[in-house]
CSV table of C-alpha atoms in Angstrom, one decimal:
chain,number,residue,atom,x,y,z
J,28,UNK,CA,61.8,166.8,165.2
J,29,UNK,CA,60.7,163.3,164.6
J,30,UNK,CA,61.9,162.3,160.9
J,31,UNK,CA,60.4,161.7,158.0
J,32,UNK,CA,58.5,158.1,157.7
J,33,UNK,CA,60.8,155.3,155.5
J,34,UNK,CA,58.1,154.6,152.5
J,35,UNK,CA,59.8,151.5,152.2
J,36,UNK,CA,58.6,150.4,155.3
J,37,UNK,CA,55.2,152.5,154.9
J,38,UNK,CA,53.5,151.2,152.2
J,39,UNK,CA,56.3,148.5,151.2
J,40,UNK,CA,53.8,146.8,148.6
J,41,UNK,CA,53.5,150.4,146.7
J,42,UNK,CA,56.9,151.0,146.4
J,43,UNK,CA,57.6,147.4,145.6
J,44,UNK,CA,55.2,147.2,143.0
J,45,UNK,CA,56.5,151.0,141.7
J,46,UNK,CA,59.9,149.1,141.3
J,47,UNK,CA,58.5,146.3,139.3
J,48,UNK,CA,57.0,148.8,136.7
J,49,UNK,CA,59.8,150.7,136.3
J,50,UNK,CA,61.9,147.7,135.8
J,51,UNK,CA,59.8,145.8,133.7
J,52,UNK,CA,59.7,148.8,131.4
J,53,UNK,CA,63.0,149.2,131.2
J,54,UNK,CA,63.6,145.2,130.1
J,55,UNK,CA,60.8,146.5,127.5
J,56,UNK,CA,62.9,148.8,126.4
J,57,UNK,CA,65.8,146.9,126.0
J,58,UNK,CA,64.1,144.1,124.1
J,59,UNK,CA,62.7,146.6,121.8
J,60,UNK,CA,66.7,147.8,121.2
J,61,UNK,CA,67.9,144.1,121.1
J,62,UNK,CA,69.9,145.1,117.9
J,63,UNK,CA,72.2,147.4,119.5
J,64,UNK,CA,75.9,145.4,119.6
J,65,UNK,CA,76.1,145.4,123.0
J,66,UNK,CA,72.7,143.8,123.6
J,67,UNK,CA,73.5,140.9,121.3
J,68,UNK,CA,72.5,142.3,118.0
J,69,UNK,CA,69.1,140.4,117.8
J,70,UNK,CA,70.5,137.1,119.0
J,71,UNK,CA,68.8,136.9,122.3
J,72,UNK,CA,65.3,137.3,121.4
J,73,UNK,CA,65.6,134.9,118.2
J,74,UNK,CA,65.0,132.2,120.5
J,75,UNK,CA,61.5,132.7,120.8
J,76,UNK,CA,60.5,134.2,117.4
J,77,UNK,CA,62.8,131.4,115.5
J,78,UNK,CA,63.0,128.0,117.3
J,79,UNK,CA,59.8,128.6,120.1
J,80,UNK,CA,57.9,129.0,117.1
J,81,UNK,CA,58.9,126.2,114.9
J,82,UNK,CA,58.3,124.4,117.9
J,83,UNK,CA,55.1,125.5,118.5
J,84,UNK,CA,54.3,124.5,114.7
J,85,UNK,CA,55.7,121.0,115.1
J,86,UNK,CA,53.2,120.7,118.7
J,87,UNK,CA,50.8,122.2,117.3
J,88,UNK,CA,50.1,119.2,114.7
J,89,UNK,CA,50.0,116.7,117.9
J,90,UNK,CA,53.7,115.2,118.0
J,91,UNK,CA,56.6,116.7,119.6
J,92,UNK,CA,59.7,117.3,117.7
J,93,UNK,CA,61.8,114.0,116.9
J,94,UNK,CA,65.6,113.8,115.5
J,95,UNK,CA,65.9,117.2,116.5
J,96,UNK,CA,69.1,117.5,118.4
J,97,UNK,CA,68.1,121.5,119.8
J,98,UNK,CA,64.9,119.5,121.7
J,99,UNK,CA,65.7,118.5,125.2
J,100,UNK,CA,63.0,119.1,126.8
J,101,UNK,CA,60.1,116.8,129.0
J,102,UNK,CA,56.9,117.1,127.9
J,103,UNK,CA,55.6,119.4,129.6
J,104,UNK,CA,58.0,122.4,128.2
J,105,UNK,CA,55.6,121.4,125.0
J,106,UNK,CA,52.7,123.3,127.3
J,107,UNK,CA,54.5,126.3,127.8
J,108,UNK,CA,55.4,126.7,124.0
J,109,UNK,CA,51.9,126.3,122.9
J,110,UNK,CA,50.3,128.5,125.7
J,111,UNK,CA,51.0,132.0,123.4
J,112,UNK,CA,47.8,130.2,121.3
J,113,UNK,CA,46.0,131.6,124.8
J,114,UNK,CA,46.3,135.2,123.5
J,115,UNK,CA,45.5,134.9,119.1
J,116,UNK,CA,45.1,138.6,119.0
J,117,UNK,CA,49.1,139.0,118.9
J,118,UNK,CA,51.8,137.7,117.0
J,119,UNK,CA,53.7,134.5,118.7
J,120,UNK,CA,56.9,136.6,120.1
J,121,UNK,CA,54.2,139.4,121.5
J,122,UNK,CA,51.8,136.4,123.2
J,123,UNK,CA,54.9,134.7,124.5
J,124,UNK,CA,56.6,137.8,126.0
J,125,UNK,CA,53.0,139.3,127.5
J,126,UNK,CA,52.9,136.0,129.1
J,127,UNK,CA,56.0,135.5,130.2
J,128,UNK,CA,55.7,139.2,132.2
J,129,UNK,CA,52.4,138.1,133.4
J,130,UNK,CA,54.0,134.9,135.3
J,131,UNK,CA,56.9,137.2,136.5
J,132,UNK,CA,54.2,139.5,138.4
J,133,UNK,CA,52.2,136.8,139.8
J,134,UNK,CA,56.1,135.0,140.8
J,135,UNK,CA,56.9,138.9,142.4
J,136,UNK,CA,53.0,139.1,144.3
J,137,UNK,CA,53.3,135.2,145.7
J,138,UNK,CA,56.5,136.5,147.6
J,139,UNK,CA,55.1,140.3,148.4
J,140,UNK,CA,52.1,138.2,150.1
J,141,UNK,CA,54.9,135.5,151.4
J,142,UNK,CA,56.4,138.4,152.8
J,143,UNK,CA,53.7,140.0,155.1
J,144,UNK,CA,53.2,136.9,157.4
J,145,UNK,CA,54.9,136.6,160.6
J,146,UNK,CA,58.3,136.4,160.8
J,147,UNK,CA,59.0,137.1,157.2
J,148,UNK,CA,60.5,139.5,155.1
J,149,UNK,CA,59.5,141.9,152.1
J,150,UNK,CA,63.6,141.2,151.0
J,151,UNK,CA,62.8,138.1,148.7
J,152,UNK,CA,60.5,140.1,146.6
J,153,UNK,CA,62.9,142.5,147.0
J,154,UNK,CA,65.4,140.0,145.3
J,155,UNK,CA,63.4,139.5,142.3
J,156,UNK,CA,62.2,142.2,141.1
J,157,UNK,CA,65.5,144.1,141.5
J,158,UNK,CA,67.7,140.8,140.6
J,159,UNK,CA,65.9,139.6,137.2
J,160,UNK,CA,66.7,142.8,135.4
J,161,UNK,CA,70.5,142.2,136.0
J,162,UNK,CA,70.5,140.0,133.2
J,163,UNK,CA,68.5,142.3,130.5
J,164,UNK,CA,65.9,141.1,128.6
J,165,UNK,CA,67.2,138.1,128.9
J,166,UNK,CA,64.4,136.8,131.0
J,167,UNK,CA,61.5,138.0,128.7
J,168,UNK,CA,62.5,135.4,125.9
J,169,UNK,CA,63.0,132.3,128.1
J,170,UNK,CA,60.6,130.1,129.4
J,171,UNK,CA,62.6,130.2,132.9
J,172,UNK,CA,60.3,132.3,134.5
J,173,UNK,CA,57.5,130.0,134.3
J,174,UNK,CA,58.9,127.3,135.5
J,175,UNK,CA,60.8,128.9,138.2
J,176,UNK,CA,57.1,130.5,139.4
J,177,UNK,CA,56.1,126.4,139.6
J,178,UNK,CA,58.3,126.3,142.2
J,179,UNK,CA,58.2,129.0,143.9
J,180,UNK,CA,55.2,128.7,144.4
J,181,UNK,CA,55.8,124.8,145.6
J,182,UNK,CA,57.7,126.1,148.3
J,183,UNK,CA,55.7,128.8,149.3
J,184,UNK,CA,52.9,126.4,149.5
J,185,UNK,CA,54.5,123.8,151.5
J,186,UNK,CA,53.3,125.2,155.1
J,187,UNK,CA,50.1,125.2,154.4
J,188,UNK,CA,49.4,122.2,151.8
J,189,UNK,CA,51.6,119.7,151.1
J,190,UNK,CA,49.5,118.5,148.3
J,191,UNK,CA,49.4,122.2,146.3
J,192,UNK,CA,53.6,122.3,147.1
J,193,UNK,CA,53.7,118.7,145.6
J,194,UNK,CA,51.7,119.2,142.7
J,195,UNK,CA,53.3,122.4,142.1
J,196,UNK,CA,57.1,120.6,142.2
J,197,UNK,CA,56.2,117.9,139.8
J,198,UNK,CA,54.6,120.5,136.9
J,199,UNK,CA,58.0,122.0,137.4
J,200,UNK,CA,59.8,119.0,136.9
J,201,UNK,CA,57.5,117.9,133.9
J,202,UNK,CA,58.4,121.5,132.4
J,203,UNK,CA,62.1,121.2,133.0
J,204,UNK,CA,63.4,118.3,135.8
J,205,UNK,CA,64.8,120.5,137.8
J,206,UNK,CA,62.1,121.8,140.3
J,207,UNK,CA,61.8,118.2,141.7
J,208,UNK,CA,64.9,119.3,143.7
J,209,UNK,CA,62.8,121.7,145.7
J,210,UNK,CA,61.2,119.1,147.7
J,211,UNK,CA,64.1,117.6,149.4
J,212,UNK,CA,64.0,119.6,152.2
J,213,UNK,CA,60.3,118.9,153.3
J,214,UNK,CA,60.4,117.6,156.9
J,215,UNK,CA,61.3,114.4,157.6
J,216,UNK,CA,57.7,112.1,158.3
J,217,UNK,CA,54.1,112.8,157.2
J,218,UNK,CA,55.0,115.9,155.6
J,219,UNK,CA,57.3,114.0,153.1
J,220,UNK,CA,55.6,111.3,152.3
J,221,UNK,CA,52.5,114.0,151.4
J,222,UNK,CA,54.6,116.2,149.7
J,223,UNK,CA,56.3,113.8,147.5
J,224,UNK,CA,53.4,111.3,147.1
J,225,UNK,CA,51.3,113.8,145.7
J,226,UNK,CA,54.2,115.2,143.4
J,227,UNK,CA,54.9,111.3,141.7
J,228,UNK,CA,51.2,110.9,141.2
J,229,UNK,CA,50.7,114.4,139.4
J,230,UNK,CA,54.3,113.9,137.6
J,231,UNK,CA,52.6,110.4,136.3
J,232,UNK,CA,49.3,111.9,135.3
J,233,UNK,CA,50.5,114.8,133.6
J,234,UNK,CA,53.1,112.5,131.7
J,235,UNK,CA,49.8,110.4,130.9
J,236,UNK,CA,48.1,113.3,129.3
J,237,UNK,CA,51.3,114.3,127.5
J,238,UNK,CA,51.6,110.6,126.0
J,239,UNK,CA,47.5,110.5,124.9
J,240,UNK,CA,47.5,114.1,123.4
J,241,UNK,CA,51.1,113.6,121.7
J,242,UNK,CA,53.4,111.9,120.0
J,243,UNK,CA,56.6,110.8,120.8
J,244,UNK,CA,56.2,112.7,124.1
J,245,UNK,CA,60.3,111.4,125.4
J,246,UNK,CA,61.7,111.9,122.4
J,247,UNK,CA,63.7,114.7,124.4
J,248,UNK,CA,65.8,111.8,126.1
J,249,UNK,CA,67.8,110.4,122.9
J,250,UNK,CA,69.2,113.7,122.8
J,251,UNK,CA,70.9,114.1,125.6
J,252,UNK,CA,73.3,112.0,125.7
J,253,UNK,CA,75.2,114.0,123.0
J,254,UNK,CA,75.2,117.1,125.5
J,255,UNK,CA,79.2,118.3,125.3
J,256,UNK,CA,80.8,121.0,127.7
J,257,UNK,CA,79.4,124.3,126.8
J,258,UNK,CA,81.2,127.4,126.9
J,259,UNK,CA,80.0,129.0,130.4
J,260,UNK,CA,80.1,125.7,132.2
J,261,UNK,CA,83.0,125.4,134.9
J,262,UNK,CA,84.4,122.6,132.8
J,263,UNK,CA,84.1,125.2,129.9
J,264,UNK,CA,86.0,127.6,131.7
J,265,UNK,CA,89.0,125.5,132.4
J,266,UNK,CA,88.8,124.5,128.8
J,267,UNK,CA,88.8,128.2,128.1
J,268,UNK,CA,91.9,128.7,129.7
J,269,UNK,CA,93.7,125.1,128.8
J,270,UNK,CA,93.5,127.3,125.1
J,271,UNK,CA,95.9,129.6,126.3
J,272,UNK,CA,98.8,126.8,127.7
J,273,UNK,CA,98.6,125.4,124.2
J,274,UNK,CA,94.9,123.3,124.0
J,275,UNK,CA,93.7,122.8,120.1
J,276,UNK,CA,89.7,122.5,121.0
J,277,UNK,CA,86.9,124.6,119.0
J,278,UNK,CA,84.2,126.3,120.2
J,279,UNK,CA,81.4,125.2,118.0
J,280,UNK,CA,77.4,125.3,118.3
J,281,UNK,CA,75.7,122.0,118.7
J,282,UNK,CA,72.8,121.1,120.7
J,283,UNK,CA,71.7,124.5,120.7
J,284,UNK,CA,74.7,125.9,122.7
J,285,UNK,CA,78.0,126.9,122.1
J,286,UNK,CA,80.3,124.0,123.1
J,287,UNK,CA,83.7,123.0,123.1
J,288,UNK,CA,84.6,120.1,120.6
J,289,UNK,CA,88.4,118.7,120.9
J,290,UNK,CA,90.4,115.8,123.0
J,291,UNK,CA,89.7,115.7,126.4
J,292,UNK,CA,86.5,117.4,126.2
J,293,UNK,CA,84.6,113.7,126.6
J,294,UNK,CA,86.6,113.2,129.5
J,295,UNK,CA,86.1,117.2,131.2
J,296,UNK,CA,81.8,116.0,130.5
J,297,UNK,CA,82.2,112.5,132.2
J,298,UNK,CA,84.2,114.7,135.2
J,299,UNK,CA,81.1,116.9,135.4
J,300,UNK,CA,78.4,113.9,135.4
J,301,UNK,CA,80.8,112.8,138.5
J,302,UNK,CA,80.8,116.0,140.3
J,303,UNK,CA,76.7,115.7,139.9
J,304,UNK,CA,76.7,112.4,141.3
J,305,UNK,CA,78.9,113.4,144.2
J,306,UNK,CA,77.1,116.2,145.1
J,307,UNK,CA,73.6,114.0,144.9
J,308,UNK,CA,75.5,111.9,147.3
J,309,UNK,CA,75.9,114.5,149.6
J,310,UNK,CA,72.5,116.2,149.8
J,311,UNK,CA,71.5,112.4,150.5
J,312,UNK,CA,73.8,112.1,153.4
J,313,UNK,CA,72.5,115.7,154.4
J,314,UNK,CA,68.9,114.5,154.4
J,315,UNK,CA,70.2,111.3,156.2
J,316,UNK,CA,72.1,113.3,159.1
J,317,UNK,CA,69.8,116.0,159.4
J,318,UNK,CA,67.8,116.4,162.9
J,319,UNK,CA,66.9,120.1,163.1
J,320,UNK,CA,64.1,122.1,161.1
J,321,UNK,CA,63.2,125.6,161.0
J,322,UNK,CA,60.7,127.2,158.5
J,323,UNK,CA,63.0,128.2,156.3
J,324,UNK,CA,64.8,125.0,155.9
J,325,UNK,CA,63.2,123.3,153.0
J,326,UNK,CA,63.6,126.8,151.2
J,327,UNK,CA,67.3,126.8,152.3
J,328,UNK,CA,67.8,123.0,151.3
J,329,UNK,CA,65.8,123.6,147.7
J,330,UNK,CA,68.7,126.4,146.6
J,331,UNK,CA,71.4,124.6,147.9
J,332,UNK,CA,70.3,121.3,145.7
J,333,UNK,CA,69.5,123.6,142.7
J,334,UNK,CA,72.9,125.8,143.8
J,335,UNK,CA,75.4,122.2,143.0
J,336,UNK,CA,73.7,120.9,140.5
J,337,UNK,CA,73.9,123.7,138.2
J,338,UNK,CA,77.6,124.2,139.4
J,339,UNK,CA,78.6,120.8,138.5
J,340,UNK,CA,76.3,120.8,135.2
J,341,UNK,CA,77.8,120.5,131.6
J,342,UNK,CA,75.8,123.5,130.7
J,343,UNK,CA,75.5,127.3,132.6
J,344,UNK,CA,73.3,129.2,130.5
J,345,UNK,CA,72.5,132.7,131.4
J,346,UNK,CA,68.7,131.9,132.1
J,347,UNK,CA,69.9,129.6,134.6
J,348,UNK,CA,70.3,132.4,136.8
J,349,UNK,CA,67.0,133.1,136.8
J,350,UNK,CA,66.1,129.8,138.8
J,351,UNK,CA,68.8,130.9,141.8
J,352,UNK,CA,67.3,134.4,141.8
J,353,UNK,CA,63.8,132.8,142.3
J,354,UNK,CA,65.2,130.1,145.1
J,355,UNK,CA,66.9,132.7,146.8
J,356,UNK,CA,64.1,135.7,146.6
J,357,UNK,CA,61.7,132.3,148.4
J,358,UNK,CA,64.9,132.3,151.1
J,359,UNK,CA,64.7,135.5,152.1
J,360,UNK,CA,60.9,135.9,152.8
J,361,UNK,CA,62.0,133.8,155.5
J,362,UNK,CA,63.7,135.6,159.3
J,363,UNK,CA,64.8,131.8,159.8
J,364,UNK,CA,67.3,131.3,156.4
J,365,UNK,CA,70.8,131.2,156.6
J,366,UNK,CA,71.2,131.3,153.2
J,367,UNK,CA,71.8,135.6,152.9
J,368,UNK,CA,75.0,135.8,152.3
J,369,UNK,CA,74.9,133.3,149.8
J,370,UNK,CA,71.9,135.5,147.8
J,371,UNK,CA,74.1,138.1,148.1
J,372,UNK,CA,76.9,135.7,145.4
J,373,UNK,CA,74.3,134.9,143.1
J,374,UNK,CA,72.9,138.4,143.4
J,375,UNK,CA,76.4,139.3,142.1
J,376,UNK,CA,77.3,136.3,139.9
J,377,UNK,CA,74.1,137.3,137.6
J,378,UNK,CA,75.2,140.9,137.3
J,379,UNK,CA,78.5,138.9,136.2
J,380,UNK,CA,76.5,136.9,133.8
J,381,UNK,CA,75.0,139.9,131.9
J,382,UNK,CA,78.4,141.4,131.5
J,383,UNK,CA,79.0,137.9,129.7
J,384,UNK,CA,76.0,137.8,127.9
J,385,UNK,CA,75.2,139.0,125.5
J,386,UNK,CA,77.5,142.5,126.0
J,387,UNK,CA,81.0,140.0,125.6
J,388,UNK,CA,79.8,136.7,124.4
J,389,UNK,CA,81.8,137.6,121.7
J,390,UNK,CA,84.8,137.6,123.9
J,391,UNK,CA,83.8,134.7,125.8
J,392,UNK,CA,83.7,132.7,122.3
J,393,UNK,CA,86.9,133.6,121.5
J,394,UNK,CA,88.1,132.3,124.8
J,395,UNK,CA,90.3,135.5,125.3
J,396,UNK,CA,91.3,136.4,128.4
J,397,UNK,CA,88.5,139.0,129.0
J,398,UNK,CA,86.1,136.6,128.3
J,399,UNK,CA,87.9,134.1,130.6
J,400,UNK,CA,87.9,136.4,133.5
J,401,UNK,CA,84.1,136.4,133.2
J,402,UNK,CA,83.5,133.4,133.3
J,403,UNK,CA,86.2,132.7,136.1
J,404,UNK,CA,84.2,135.3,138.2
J,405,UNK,CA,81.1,134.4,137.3
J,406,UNK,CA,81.9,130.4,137.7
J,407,UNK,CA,83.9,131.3,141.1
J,408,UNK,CA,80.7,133.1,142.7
J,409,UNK,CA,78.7,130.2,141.7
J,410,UNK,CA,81.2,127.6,143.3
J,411,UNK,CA,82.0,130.0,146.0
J,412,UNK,CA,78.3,130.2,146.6
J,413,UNK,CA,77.0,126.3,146.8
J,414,UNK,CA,80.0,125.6,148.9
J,415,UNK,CA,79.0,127.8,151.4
J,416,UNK,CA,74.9,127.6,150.7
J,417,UNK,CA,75.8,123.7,151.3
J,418,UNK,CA,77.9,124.0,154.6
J,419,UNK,CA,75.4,126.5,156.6
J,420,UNK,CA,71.9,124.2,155.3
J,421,UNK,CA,74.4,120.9,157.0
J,422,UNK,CA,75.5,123.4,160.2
J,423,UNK,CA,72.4,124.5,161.1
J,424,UNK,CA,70.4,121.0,160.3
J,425,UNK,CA,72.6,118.5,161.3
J,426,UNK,CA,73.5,118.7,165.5
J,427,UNK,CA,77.3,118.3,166.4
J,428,UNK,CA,78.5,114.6,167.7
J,429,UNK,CA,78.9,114.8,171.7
J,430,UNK,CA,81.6,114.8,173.2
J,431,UNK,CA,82.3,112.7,175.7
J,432,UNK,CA,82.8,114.1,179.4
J,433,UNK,CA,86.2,112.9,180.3
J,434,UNK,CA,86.6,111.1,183.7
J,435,UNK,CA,89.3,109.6,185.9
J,436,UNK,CA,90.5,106.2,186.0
J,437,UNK,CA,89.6,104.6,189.5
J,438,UNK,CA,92.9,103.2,189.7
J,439,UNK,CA,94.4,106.9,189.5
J,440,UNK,CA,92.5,109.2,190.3
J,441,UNK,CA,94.0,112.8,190.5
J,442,UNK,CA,97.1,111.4,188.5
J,443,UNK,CA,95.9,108.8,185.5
J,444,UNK,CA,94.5,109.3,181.9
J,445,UNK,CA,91.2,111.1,181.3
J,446,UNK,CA,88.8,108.0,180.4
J,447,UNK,CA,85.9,108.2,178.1
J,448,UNK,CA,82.3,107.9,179.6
């Protein structure tokens, strides 16, 4: 009897978009029961409906906010806050959340369509519509998911135009810095200097409009400087456990997270801004020494970038995880990336992230030892994770040194010394 046919692989874009309905609904439904202890008690969605909103007041009069120690944001984050105004018929929490689940489908049909061309694979949608949901409703009250759909959609452009992938890349990095990173792994020549040309002259024209529409449109830069170590960041963590050998630092919230305040702490940040700049140093080196290209290399190259610098960062929120999941989902549309088993740790790190927050923040706070299990597994799969995201983007870029074919001295042969050629 022949069996039944796999629907998955029938009508993949049904069942796919069956899954993000379901889900979707159910991060509803969890938003709508935010107060519920384990799902923070109405802390995770005051975000938006408390300080998106003043901030969204403050923009709306034509400045951005100034002396404000929570704003740390470029410009262009000032966009995203204002665009609820787009839908006036509901309330500022129902227009940002509508819009934020409108971005997430158009993130989850870019990679469905991504995943129908030759040689690719329906396993990075896959990835997020299944991964975003780890963490809640999390992702429904952060302005993550719009900024990781800028680039996504940057790399999933860069085939075809390298003016849309670089024009893409810089809104991201006008939003929030980081999606610049997903250009580093364009090919080395005229697909470079496209790609990143046409990203610094949309990144200076959008910061032009900012500046003539606004004012005081870097005030986000004064502020962060003052960033401490927060909570959830590696350097957190081993302040977390330095508590229990004795350590008299405070967790305390500043700077709109909760950080660590105590001796040493300055020294644990200025250890982190090192561990950035040696991992800079290194995906430099990378881009130096690597000869080999595949399709799937600037994806591969984009999450290993994003993968160290939010390892060695001062600050790990939660909705960082949603970047990773977004990087990693554009990896695997690709039959070329060797970057699987590393979606597979950040897969599991975000399920380890939810379980953190907002379930057990209260334990993480209290730096007890549950809470500093968490974060030593979540932290761990991170690491674990750009280490090895890192070392297969350099194995299978960079070409191994030759080695020389040994030979015999003339003077004696059969019996001398191999010689180098």
């Amino acid at each position: 009897m022949n069996a039944a046919p796999n629907p998955l692989r029938k009508h993949p874009r049904l069942v796919l978009a069956a899954g993000w309905l379901a889900t979707r609904a159910a991060m509803l439904w969890l938003l709508t029961h935010g107060q519920l202890p384990a799902l923070g008690r109405g802390t995770v969605a005051r975000e938006v409906w408390r300080l998106y909103h003043h901030w969204y007041d403050v923009l709306s009069t034509g400045t951005f906010p100034t002396h404000d120690p929570l704003w740390q944001y470029p410009p262009g984050a000032g966009a995203v806050l204002l665009s609820p105004a787009l839908l006036p018929g509901l309330t500022y929490f129902q227009a940002f959340v509508a819009l934020t689940l409108a971005t997430d489908a158009a993130t989850a049909l870019a990679l469905t369509h991504a995943g129908r061309r030759r040689n690719r694979s329906f396993l990075g949608a896959w990835v997020w519509v299944g991964g975003l949901p780890l963490l809640l409703h999390v992702p429904l009250v952060r302005y993550d998911v719009q900024v990781t759909a800028l680039a996504v959609v940057s790399l999933l452009t860069m085939g075809r135009s390298t003016r849309v992938s670089g024009v893409f890349a810089a809104l991201g990095a006008v939003v929030k810095v980081w999606p610049a990173l997903v250009l580093l792994g364009t090919p080395k020549g005229p697909t470079t200097r496209s790609a990143w040309s046409w990203a610094t002259a949309a990144g200076a024209v959008a910061l032009g409009v900012f500046a003539a529409l606004f004012a005081h449109p870097f005030s986000f830069l004064r502020e962060q400087g003052g960033r401490g170590v927060q909570i959830e960041s590696l350097g957190g963590t081993a302040l977390s456990l330095a508590t229990h050998a004795g350590w008299p630092g405070r967790v305390r919230y500043q700077y709109g997270a909760m950080e660590f305040t105590g001796p040493h702490v300055r020294a644990v940040a200025y250890a982190s801004l090192a561990l950035t700049a040696v991992a800079f140093g290194l995906l430099l080196l990378w881009r130096l020494r690597a000869r080999r290209w595949t399709p799937a290399t600037p994806y591969d190259a984009a999450f290993s970038a994003v993968l160290l610098f939010t390892v060695t960062s001062r600050v790990i929120s939660p909705q960082y995880m949603i970047w990773l999941l977004g990087l990693a989902a554009v990896c695997l549309t690709s039959r070329h990336t060797v970057q699987r088993p590393v979606a597979a740790l950040v897969v599991a790190a975000t399920a380890v992230s939810a379980v953190a927050y907002p379930a057990l923040y209260h334990q993480v706070m209290a730096c007890t030892w549950t809470g500093c299990g968490l974060m030593l597994l979540r932290n761990g799969l991170l690491a674990a994770a750009a280490v090895l995201s890192f070392t297969r983007v350099w194995r299978s870029t960079t070409p191994p040194a030759p080695v020389s074919a040994p030979v015999m001295s003339p003077d004696n042969q059969g019996v001398g010394s191999p010689v180098p050629v």
